[in-house]
Amino acid sequence: MDATALENDLRKKRMWAFGIVGFFAMISISTFAYNEYYIYLSVYLWFGFIYGMCLQYGRFCFSSAFRDLFAVGVPRMVVGVMVATALFAFVSAFISATGLSTFHAAPTSVHAVIAGFIFGVGMVFAGGCASGSLYKTGEGNGVALIVILSISVTQALFADVAGWTNKLVPESWHESAVAKGLPSTINAGDGWVDQYLAGYVWDQPVMTYASLLGLSNDSVAGAFFANVLIGVLVPGTILLIIVYVFWSRGGFKRKLLKKQSGFSFKDDLKGYWAMISSSKRTAIAGLILGIFCGLQMLVTQGLRVKFGVRNAGSLLERMGHDFGLSVNGTVFDPGYWYVTTQEAQWVGWAFNKMGAENMDNIYFGFVNGIPNPALNPADWMSLALIGGAAVMALLHNEFKFKKPTLELATWAIIGGALMGIGSRLGLGCNVGAFFVRVSQGDVSGWLFGLGMIGGAYIGVKFFNWWTERKMAKQFESCGM
Amino acid sequence: MNFEKQSEGHYRLDVKGYVCPHPQIYTKKALSKIESGDHLQVIFDNPSSGESIAAMCDITGDEIVSQSKEGGQFLWDIEKA
């Protein structure tokens, strides 16, 4: 491509980037002019946009954290995730201490480890986690789009699965689910996921590091000492020390010994810092993500107070949009960064419009609803995340439409399906079940993370075998 | 994926169209096969793989001699340490 053609191409891309920003701005302004309640959805939109820009700028993909560590010995993303988690934890602790947190801890048990494991294998197969696939879609990546479709469809189907799967449900789960006395329209005694949720998961203890120490999550000691220091900083630092010792120290020492004769503890400290600061893009993205994730909680809670609601379902109802609200009048409205549930919802909504009876389960019918995607706050966040990533990619000349090959499409479907199942078993993905929960001092967050690490290891083992097999023929033809 | 020998000590790995983790795994495997001082030209179009390949080379000591980018496609020349 000559210089003029290149300049024209870049100009076109810049125009597209400004067009996307203008489109989102127009949506925000016009919907607000129509009804002020839409500002609630616009908050989701613009935070999603910022997340998309950060993720693309920092190539911030949770799946690469342990995958790249195991596959190619690169620790940059583990560092990025830990930086973001620590920052988010600090901002969240401040919000918790002021009583404005929108977070609710999840039940803790071995189910989080199993869910994380399934999710971990899936994200390696798919080539990206739930949030990574969203931002890569914004880069024009067709494989990532297939991953999103696979996660979405699998979740919508899995949440409503019944029939023969009821036979796989232990009697104790069934009895416990029925005993919860949920509304008859939900029929908690029918469906594998319903009985798993109401009959097993809900019976598990909900724990934060603050509650384990007998402190309140809303107290300064509980929020900062227990949930941040003990729940995030100590395990995060230990994790990074392990990563440094096993993956980063050797290379750093080798380079340093070329310049000097000995290697002291002080040099180890330098090496540890060099590992943390090695990828500035990733660290900067983690820093901004951490701060904005906390701010989203604050702004959303502020709007809830302003409008006198506890959930966006009430706002949708006031605006006359009552289709798809749960039996409790709610819709999925976390008030913070989340990825997978809104993906399940839009497919659930589409299935429902095609005649499926999918509001008789806990996931859609009792908790999250299936509102029209055009009115679903979390869907606004996901779409804007794709848009934000697209803007960043266009401005940096990194946008490129990529058609998926059959091989990659197959991995995307399998990986996406595993991530969809793991998300529903773990009540969230790498963002909702790991990043957010760890940052808030929820004990189940690290359990999901442990499972994810194990899953990533197995996924990498498989891909090592797969690529070895494919390259063997090529090496042979080169006489190697 | 295509790996070929272009001339003595010069190899080319084309992983266009591949997403993570394929480009970085293929690059690692290709670098492990060639000799010290040999050059590997890597062509890829998955931006995040670039971050991983650069970090990998920084750790192993392999040198990225040149980098170019055009239309979302990256062309890197790596000299094995």
mmCIF file of C-alpha atoms in Angstrom, chain A residues 36-276:
data_model
loop_
_atom_site.group_PDB
_atom_site.id
_atom_site.type_symbol
_atom_site.label_atom_id
_atom_site.label_comp_id
_atom_site.label_asym_id
_atom_site.label_seq_id
_atom_site.Cartn_x
_atom_site.Cartn_y
_atom_site.Cartn_z
ATOM 1 C CA GLU A 36 -34.844 10.879 31.770
ATOM 2 C CA TYR A 37 -34.807 7.277 33.046
ATOM 3 C CA TYR A 38 -32.746 6.333 30.002
ATOM 4 C CA ILE A 39 -29.748 7.979 31.620
ATOM 5 C CA TYR A 40 -29.585 4.852 33.763
ATOM 6 C CA LEU A 41 -28.998 2.791 30.622
ATOM 7 C CA SER A 42 -26.590 5.387 29.248
ATOM 8 C CA VAL A 43 -24.418 5.001 32.345
ATOM 9 C CA TYR A 44 -24.057 1.330 31.481
ATOM 10 C CA LEU A 45 -23.343 2.313 27.888
ATOM 11 C CA TRP A 46 -20.516 4.746 28.582
ATOM 12 C CA PHE A 47 -18.842 2.604 31.200
ATOM 13 C CA GLY A 48 -19.006 -0.280 28.717
ATOM 14 C CA PHE A 49 -17.443 2.010 26.105
ATOM 15 C CA ILE A 50 -14.566 2.865 28.460
ATOM 16 C CA TYR A 51 -14.045 -0.824 29.302
ATOM 17 C CA GLY A 52 -13.880 -1.636 25.594
ATOM 18 C CA MET A 53 -11.273 1.063 24.967
ATOM 19 C CA CYS A 54 -9.178 -0.085 27.943
ATOM 20 C CA LEU A 55 -9.370 -3.762 27.050
ATOM 21 C CA GLN A 56 -8.297 -3.137 23.457
ATOM 22 C CA TYR A 57 -5.564 -0.668 24.405
ATOM 23 C CA GLY A 58 -4.052 -3.045 26.963
ATOM 24 C CA ARG A 59 -4.842 -6.241 24.983
ATOM 25 C CA PHE A 60 -6.491 -7.046 28.282
ATOM 26 C CA CYS A 61 -7.772 -10.577 28.054
ATOM 27 C CA PHE A 62 -8.154 -12.562 31.262
ATOM 28 C CA SER A 63 -7.804 -15.833 29.390
ATOM 29 C CA SER A 64 -4.253 -14.975 28.408
ATOM 30 C CA ALA A 65 -3.250 -14.474 32.044
ATOM 31 C CA PHE A 66 -2.536 -18.096 32.853
ATOM 32 C CA ARG A 67 -2.774 -19.433 29.316
ATOM 33 C CA ASP A 68 0.212 -17.375 28.110
ATOM 34 C CA LEU A 69 2.064 -18.165 31.310
ATOM 35 C CA PHE A 70 1.693 -21.905 30.743
ATOM 36 C CA ALA A 71 1.963 -21.756 26.942
ATOM 37 C CA VAL A 72 4.812 -19.315 26.309
ATOM 38 C CA GLY A 73 6.034 -18.315 29.787
ATOM 39 C CA VAL A 74 4.727 -14.730 29.570
ATOM 40 C CA PRO A 75 3.461 -13.222 32.842
ATOM 41 C CA ARG A 76 2.319 -9.787 31.570
ATOM 42 C CA MET A 77 -1.417 -10.478 31.795
ATOM 43 C CA VAL A 78 -1.277 -12.068 35.262
ATOM 44 C CA VAL A 79 0.307 -8.811 36.353
ATOM 45 C CA GLY A 80 -2.321 -6.758 34.505
ATOM 46 C CA VAL A 81 -5.199 -8.672 36.075
ATOM 47 C CA MET A 82 -3.696 -8.333 39.552
ATOM 48 C CA VAL A 83 -3.115 -4.585 39.099
ATOM 49 C CA ALA A 84 -6.712 -4.110 37.966
ATOM 50 C CA THR A 85 -8.047 -6.288 40.764
ATOM 51 C CA ALA A 86 -6.093 -4.426 43.446
ATOM 52 C CA LEU A 87 -7.201 -1.028 42.110
ATOM 53 C CA PHE A 88 -10.814 -2.125 41.811
ATOM 54 C CA ALA A 89 -10.614 -3.530 45.349
ATOM 55 C CA PHE A 90 -9.402 -0.200 46.751
ATOM 56 C CA VAL A 91 -12.089 1.831 45.010
ATOM 57 C CA SER A 92 -14.721 -0.762 45.979
ATOM 58 C CA ALA A 93 -13.616 -0.732 49.615
ATOM 59 C CA PHE A 94 -14.150 3.016 49.678
ATOM 60 C CA ILE A 95 -17.622 2.578 48.163
ATOM 61 C CA SER A 96 -18.463 -0.276 50.559
ATOM 62 C CA ALA A 97 -17.383 1.815 53.534
ATOM 63 C CA THR A 98 -19.749 4.574 52.418
ATOM 64 C CA GLY A 99 -22.599 2.048 52.147
ATOM 65 C CA LEU A 100 -23.133 2.580 48.412
ATOM 66 C CA SER A 101 -21.892 -0.764 47.092
ATOM 67 C CA THR A 102 -24.157 -2.633 44.673
ATOM 68 C CA PHE A 103 -22.303 -5.919 45.219
ATOM 69 C CA HIS A 104 -23.784 -9.107 46.701
ATOM 70 C CA ALA A 105 -21.437 -11.951 47.582
ATOM 71 C CA ALA A 106 -22.081 -15.401 46.089
ATOM 72 C CA PRO A 107 -22.373 -18.777 47.827
ATOM 73 C CA THR A 108 -19.019 -20.454 48.424
ATOM 74 C CA SER A 109 -18.328 -24.124 47.835
ATOM 75 C CA VAL A 110 -16.451 -26.510 45.567
ATOM 76 C CA HIS A 111 -18.935 -25.718 42.772
ATOM 77 C CA ALA A 112 -16.968 -22.497 42.114
ATOM 78 C CA VAL A 113 -13.772 -24.499 41.498
ATOM 79 C CA ILE A 114 -15.509 -26.932 39.126
ATOM 80 C CA ALA A 115 -17.228 -24.084 37.282
ATOM 81 C CA GLY A 116 -13.945 -22.193 37.005
ATOM 82 C CA PHE A 117 -12.205 -25.282 35.652
ATOM 83 C CA ILE A 118 -14.792 -25.791 32.885
ATOM 84 C CA PHE A 119 -14.656 -22.084 32.101
ATOM 85 C CA GLY A 120 -10.834 -22.153 32.060
ATOM 86 C CA VAL A 121 -10.646 -24.968 29.533
ATOM 87 C CA GLY A 122 -13.262 -23.198 27.424
ATOM 88 C CA MET A 123 -11.477 -19.856 27.345
ATOM 89 C CA VAL A 124 -8.246 -21.443 26.119
ATOM 90 C CA PHE A 125 -10.096 -23.342 23.389
ATOM 91 C CA ALA A 126 -12.047 -20.243 22.372
ATOM 92 C CA GLY A 127 -8.973 -18.022 22.229
ATOM 93 C CA GLY A 128 -10.437 -15.479 24.606
ATOM 94 C CA CYS A 129 -12.499 -15.110 27.747
ATOM 95 C CA ALA A 130 -15.992 -13.645 27.817
ATOM 96 C CA SER A 131 -14.822 -10.028 27.971
ATOM 97 C CA GLY A 132 -11.856 -10.667 25.674
ATOM 98 C CA SER A 133 -14.169 -12.026 23.000
ATOM 99 C CA LEU A 134 -16.266 -8.866 23.203
ATOM 100 C CA TYR A 135 -13.325 -6.534 22.676
ATOM 101 C CA LYS A 136 -11.849 -8.717 19.942
ATOM 102 C CA THR A 137 -15.192 -8.574 18.145
ATOM 103 C CA GLY A 138 -14.618 -4.817 18.167
ATOM 104 C CA GLU A 139 -11.327 -5.439 16.360
ATOM 105 C CA GLY A 140 -13.282 -7.137 13.558
ATOM 106 C CA ASN A 141 -12.464 -10.657 14.707
ATOM 107 C CA GLY A 142 -15.040 -13.132 13.360
ATOM 108 C CA VAL A 143 -13.859 -15.945 15.649
ATOM 109 C CA ALA A 144 -14.572 -13.809 18.716
ATOM 110 C CA LEU A 145 -18.087 -13.145 17.421
ATOM 111 C CA ILE A 146 -18.690 -16.896 17.126
ATOM 112 C CA VAL A 147 -17.441 -17.316 20.691
ATOM 113 C CA ILE A 148 -19.976 -14.741 21.897
ATOM 114 C CA LEU A 149 -22.782 -16.462 19.993
ATOM 115 C CA SER A 150 -21.758 -19.837 21.409
ATOM 116 C CA ILE A 151 -21.610 -18.535 25.013
ATOM 117 C CA SER A 152 -24.972 -16.812 24.576
ATOM 118 C CA VAL A 153 -26.838 -19.738 23.043
ATOM 119 C CA THR A 154 -25.331 -22.326 25.403
ATOM 120 C CA GLN A 155 -26.286 -20.338 28.465
ATOM 121 C CA ALA A 156 -29.833 -19.724 27.269
ATOM 122 C CA LEU A 157 -30.292 -23.433 26.557
ATOM 123 C CA PHE A 158 -28.472 -24.669 29.658
ATOM 124 C CA ALA A 159 -30.415 -22.420 32.046
ATOM 125 C CA ASP A 160 -33.682 -23.932 30.823
ATOM 126 C CA VAL A 161 -32.618 -27.548 30.368
ATOM 127 C CA ALA A 162 -35.092 -30.050 31.848
ATOM 128 C CA GLY A 163 -36.484 -33.414 30.694
ATOM 129 C CA TRP A 164 -34.031 -36.283 31.087
ATOM 130 C CA THR A 165 -31.519 -34.097 32.939
ATOM 131 C CA ASN A 166 -33.902 -34.156 35.930
ATOM 132 C CA LYS A 167 -32.812 -37.765 36.417
ATOM 133 C CA LEU A 168 -29.263 -36.531 37.070
ATOM 134 C CA VAL A 169 -30.396 -34.369 39.968
ATOM 135 C CA PRO A 170 -29.705 -35.803 43.460
ATOM 136 C CA GLU A 171 -32.883 -36.272 45.498
ATOM 137 C CA SER A 172 -31.538 -33.954 48.205
ATOM 138 C CA TRP A 173 -31.224 -31.101 45.677
ATOM 139 C CA HIS A 174 -34.770 -31.703 44.449
ATOM 140 C CA GLU A 175 -36.245 -31.715 47.939
ATOM 141 C CA SER A 176 -34.292 -28.622 48.964
ATOM 142 C CA ALA A 177 -35.298 -26.757 45.786
ATOM 143 C CA VAL A 178 -38.989 -27.547 46.240
ATOM 144 C CA ALA A 179 -38.792 -26.592 49.934
ATOM 145 C CA LYS A 180 -37.658 -23.069 48.994
ATOM 146 C CA GLY A 181 -41.294 -22.260 48.193
ATOM 147 C CA LEU A 182 -40.607 -20.285 45.026
ATOM 148 C CA PRO A 183 -43.601 -19.044 43.002
ATOM 149 C CA SER A 184 -45.441 -21.838 41.185
ATOM 150 C CA THR A 185 -44.687 -20.235 37.802
ATOM 151 C CA ILE A 186 -41.003 -20.994 38.371
ATOM 152 C CA ASN A 187 -41.426 -24.679 39.181
ATOM 153 C CA ALA A 188 -38.080 -25.020 40.965
ATOM 154 C CA GLY A 189 -38.429 -28.808 41.160
ATOM 155 C CA ASP A 190 -38.107 -29.105 37.376
ATOM 156 C CA GLY A 191 -34.904 -28.395 35.430
ATOM 157 C CA TRP A 192 -31.299 -29.302 36.209
ATOM 158 C CA VAL A 193 -30.022 -25.762 36.727
ATOM 159 C CA ASP A 194 -33.024 -24.734 38.844
ATOM 160 C CA GLN A 195 -32.463 -27.645 41.227
ATOM 161 C CA TYR A 196 -28.709 -27.037 41.207
ATOM 162 C CA LEU A 197 -29.273 -23.407 42.157
ATOM 163 C CA ALA A 198 -32.160 -23.658 44.633
ATOM 164 C CA GLY A 199 -31.318 -27.130 45.901
ATOM 165 C CA TYR A 200 -27.545 -26.868 46.244
ATOM 166 C CA VAL A 201 -25.885 -23.508 45.552
ATOM 167 C CA TRP A 202 -28.286 -21.399 47.622
ATOM 168 C CA ASP A 203 -27.676 -23.705 50.600
ATOM 169 C CA GLN A 204 -23.956 -22.931 50.603
ATOM 170 C CA PRO A 205 -22.535 -20.259 52.918
ATOM 171 C CA VAL A 206 -21.996 -16.721 51.650
ATOM 172 C CA MET A 207 -18.624 -15.521 52.883
ATOM 173 C CA THR A 208 -16.415 -12.510 52.590
ATOM 174 C CA TYR A 209 -13.067 -12.106 54.330
ATOM 175 C CA ALA A 210 -14.706 -9.433 56.470
ATOM 176 C CA SER A 211 -17.496 -11.758 57.609
ATOM 177 C CA LEU A 212 -14.966 -14.514 58.351
ATOM 178 C CA LEU A 213 -13.232 -12.124 60.749
ATOM 179 C CA GLY A 214 -16.533 -11.069 62.289
ATOM 180 C CA LEU A 215 -16.433 -7.653 60.633
ATOM 181 C CA SER A 216 -19.060 -5.875 58.550
ATOM 182 C CA ASN A 217 -18.355 -5.366 54.838
ATOM 183 C CA ASP A 218 -19.492 -1.770 55.273
ATOM 184 C CA SER A 219 -17.008 -0.994 58.045
ATOM 185 C CA VAL A 220 -13.635 0.576 57.312
ATOM 186 C CA ALA A 221 -11.798 -2.358 58.932
ATOM 187 C CA GLY A 222 -13.934 -4.913 57.093
ATOM 188 C CA ALA A 223 -13.655 -3.220 53.719
ATOM 189 C CA PHE A 224 -9.988 -2.198 53.752
ATOM 190 C CA PHE A 225 -8.263 -4.599 56.142
ATOM 191 C CA ALA A 226 -10.199 -7.822 55.578
ATOM 192 C CA ASN A 227 -11.527 -7.590 52.022
ATOM 193 C CA VAL A 228 -8.654 -5.649 50.422
ATOM 194 C CA LEU A 229 -5.541 -6.485 52.413
ATOM 195 C CA ILE A 230 -6.281 -10.106 53.313
ATOM 196 C CA GLY A 231 -8.586 -10.903 50.406
ATOM 197 C CA VAL A 232 -6.689 -9.264 47.550
ATOM 198 C CA LEU A 233 -3.273 -7.792 48.331
ATOM 199 C CA VAL A 234 -1.789 -10.706 50.292
ATOM 200 C CA PRO A 235 -2.888 -13.523 47.933
ATOM 201 C CA GLY A 236 -2.195 -11.336 44.878
ATOM 202 C CA THR A 237 1.346 -10.572 46.042
ATOM 203 C CA ILE A 238 2.000 -14.254 46.826
ATOM 204 C CA LEU A 239 0.662 -15.239 43.411
ATOM 205 C CA LEU A 240 2.943 -12.742 41.677
ATOM 206 C CA ILE A 241 5.946 -13.923 43.728
ATOM 207 C CA ILE A 242 5.250 -17.498 42.557
ATOM 208 C CA VAL A 243 4.947 -16.283 38.966
ATOM 209 C CA TYR A 244 8.205 -14.318 39.296
ATOM 210 C CA VAL A 245 10.150 -17.225 40.783
ATOM 211 C CA PHE A 246 8.976 -19.837 38.294
ATOM 212 C CA TRP A 247 8.566 -17.848 35.073
ATOM 213 C CA SER A 248 10.267 -14.462 35.178
ATOM 214 C CA ARG A 249 13.315 -14.720 37.459
ATOM 215 C CA GLY A 250 15.391 -16.961 35.164
ATOM 216 C CA GLY A 251 15.271 -14.598 32.187
ATOM 217 C CA PHE A 252 15.899 -11.519 34.333
ATOM 218 C CA LYS A 253 18.848 -13.159 36.087
ATOM 219 C CA ARG A 254 20.359 -14.301 32.780
ATOM 220 C CA LYS A 255 20.195 -10.771 31.367
ATOM 221 C CA LEU A 256 21.629 -9.200 34.510
ATOM 222 C CA LEU A 257 24.501 -11.658 34.804
ATOM 223 C CA LYS A 258 25.698 -10.536 31.370
ATOM 224 C CA LYS A 259 26.278 -7.087 32.902
ATOM 225 C CA GLN A 260 27.429 -7.960 36.451
ATOM 226 C CA SER A 261 28.935 -10.866 38.377
ATOM 227 C CA GLY A 262 26.541 -11.576 41.280
ATOM 228 C CA PHE A 263 22.784 -11.688 41.870
ATOM 229 C CA SER A 264 21.454 -10.449 45.217
ATOM 230 C CA PHE A 265 18.070 -10.152 46.949
ATOM 231 C CA LYS A 266 18.056 -6.499 45.877
ATOM 232 C CA ASP A 267 18.314 -7.699 42.280
ATOM 233 C CA ASP A 268 15.332 -9.965 42.905
ATOM 234 C CA LEU A 269 13.319 -6.968 44.039
ATOM 235 C CA LYS A 270 14.367 -5.157 40.849
ATOM 236 C CA GLY A 271 13.348 -8.218 38.816
ATOM 237 C CA TYR A 272 9.980 -8.381 40.554
ATOM 238 C CA TRP A 273 9.341 -4.732 39.736
ATOM 239 C CA ALA A 274 10.583 -5.232 36.164
ATOM 240 C CA MET A 275 8.015 -8.015 35.739
ATOM 241 C CA ILE A 276 5.228 -5.779 37.028
#
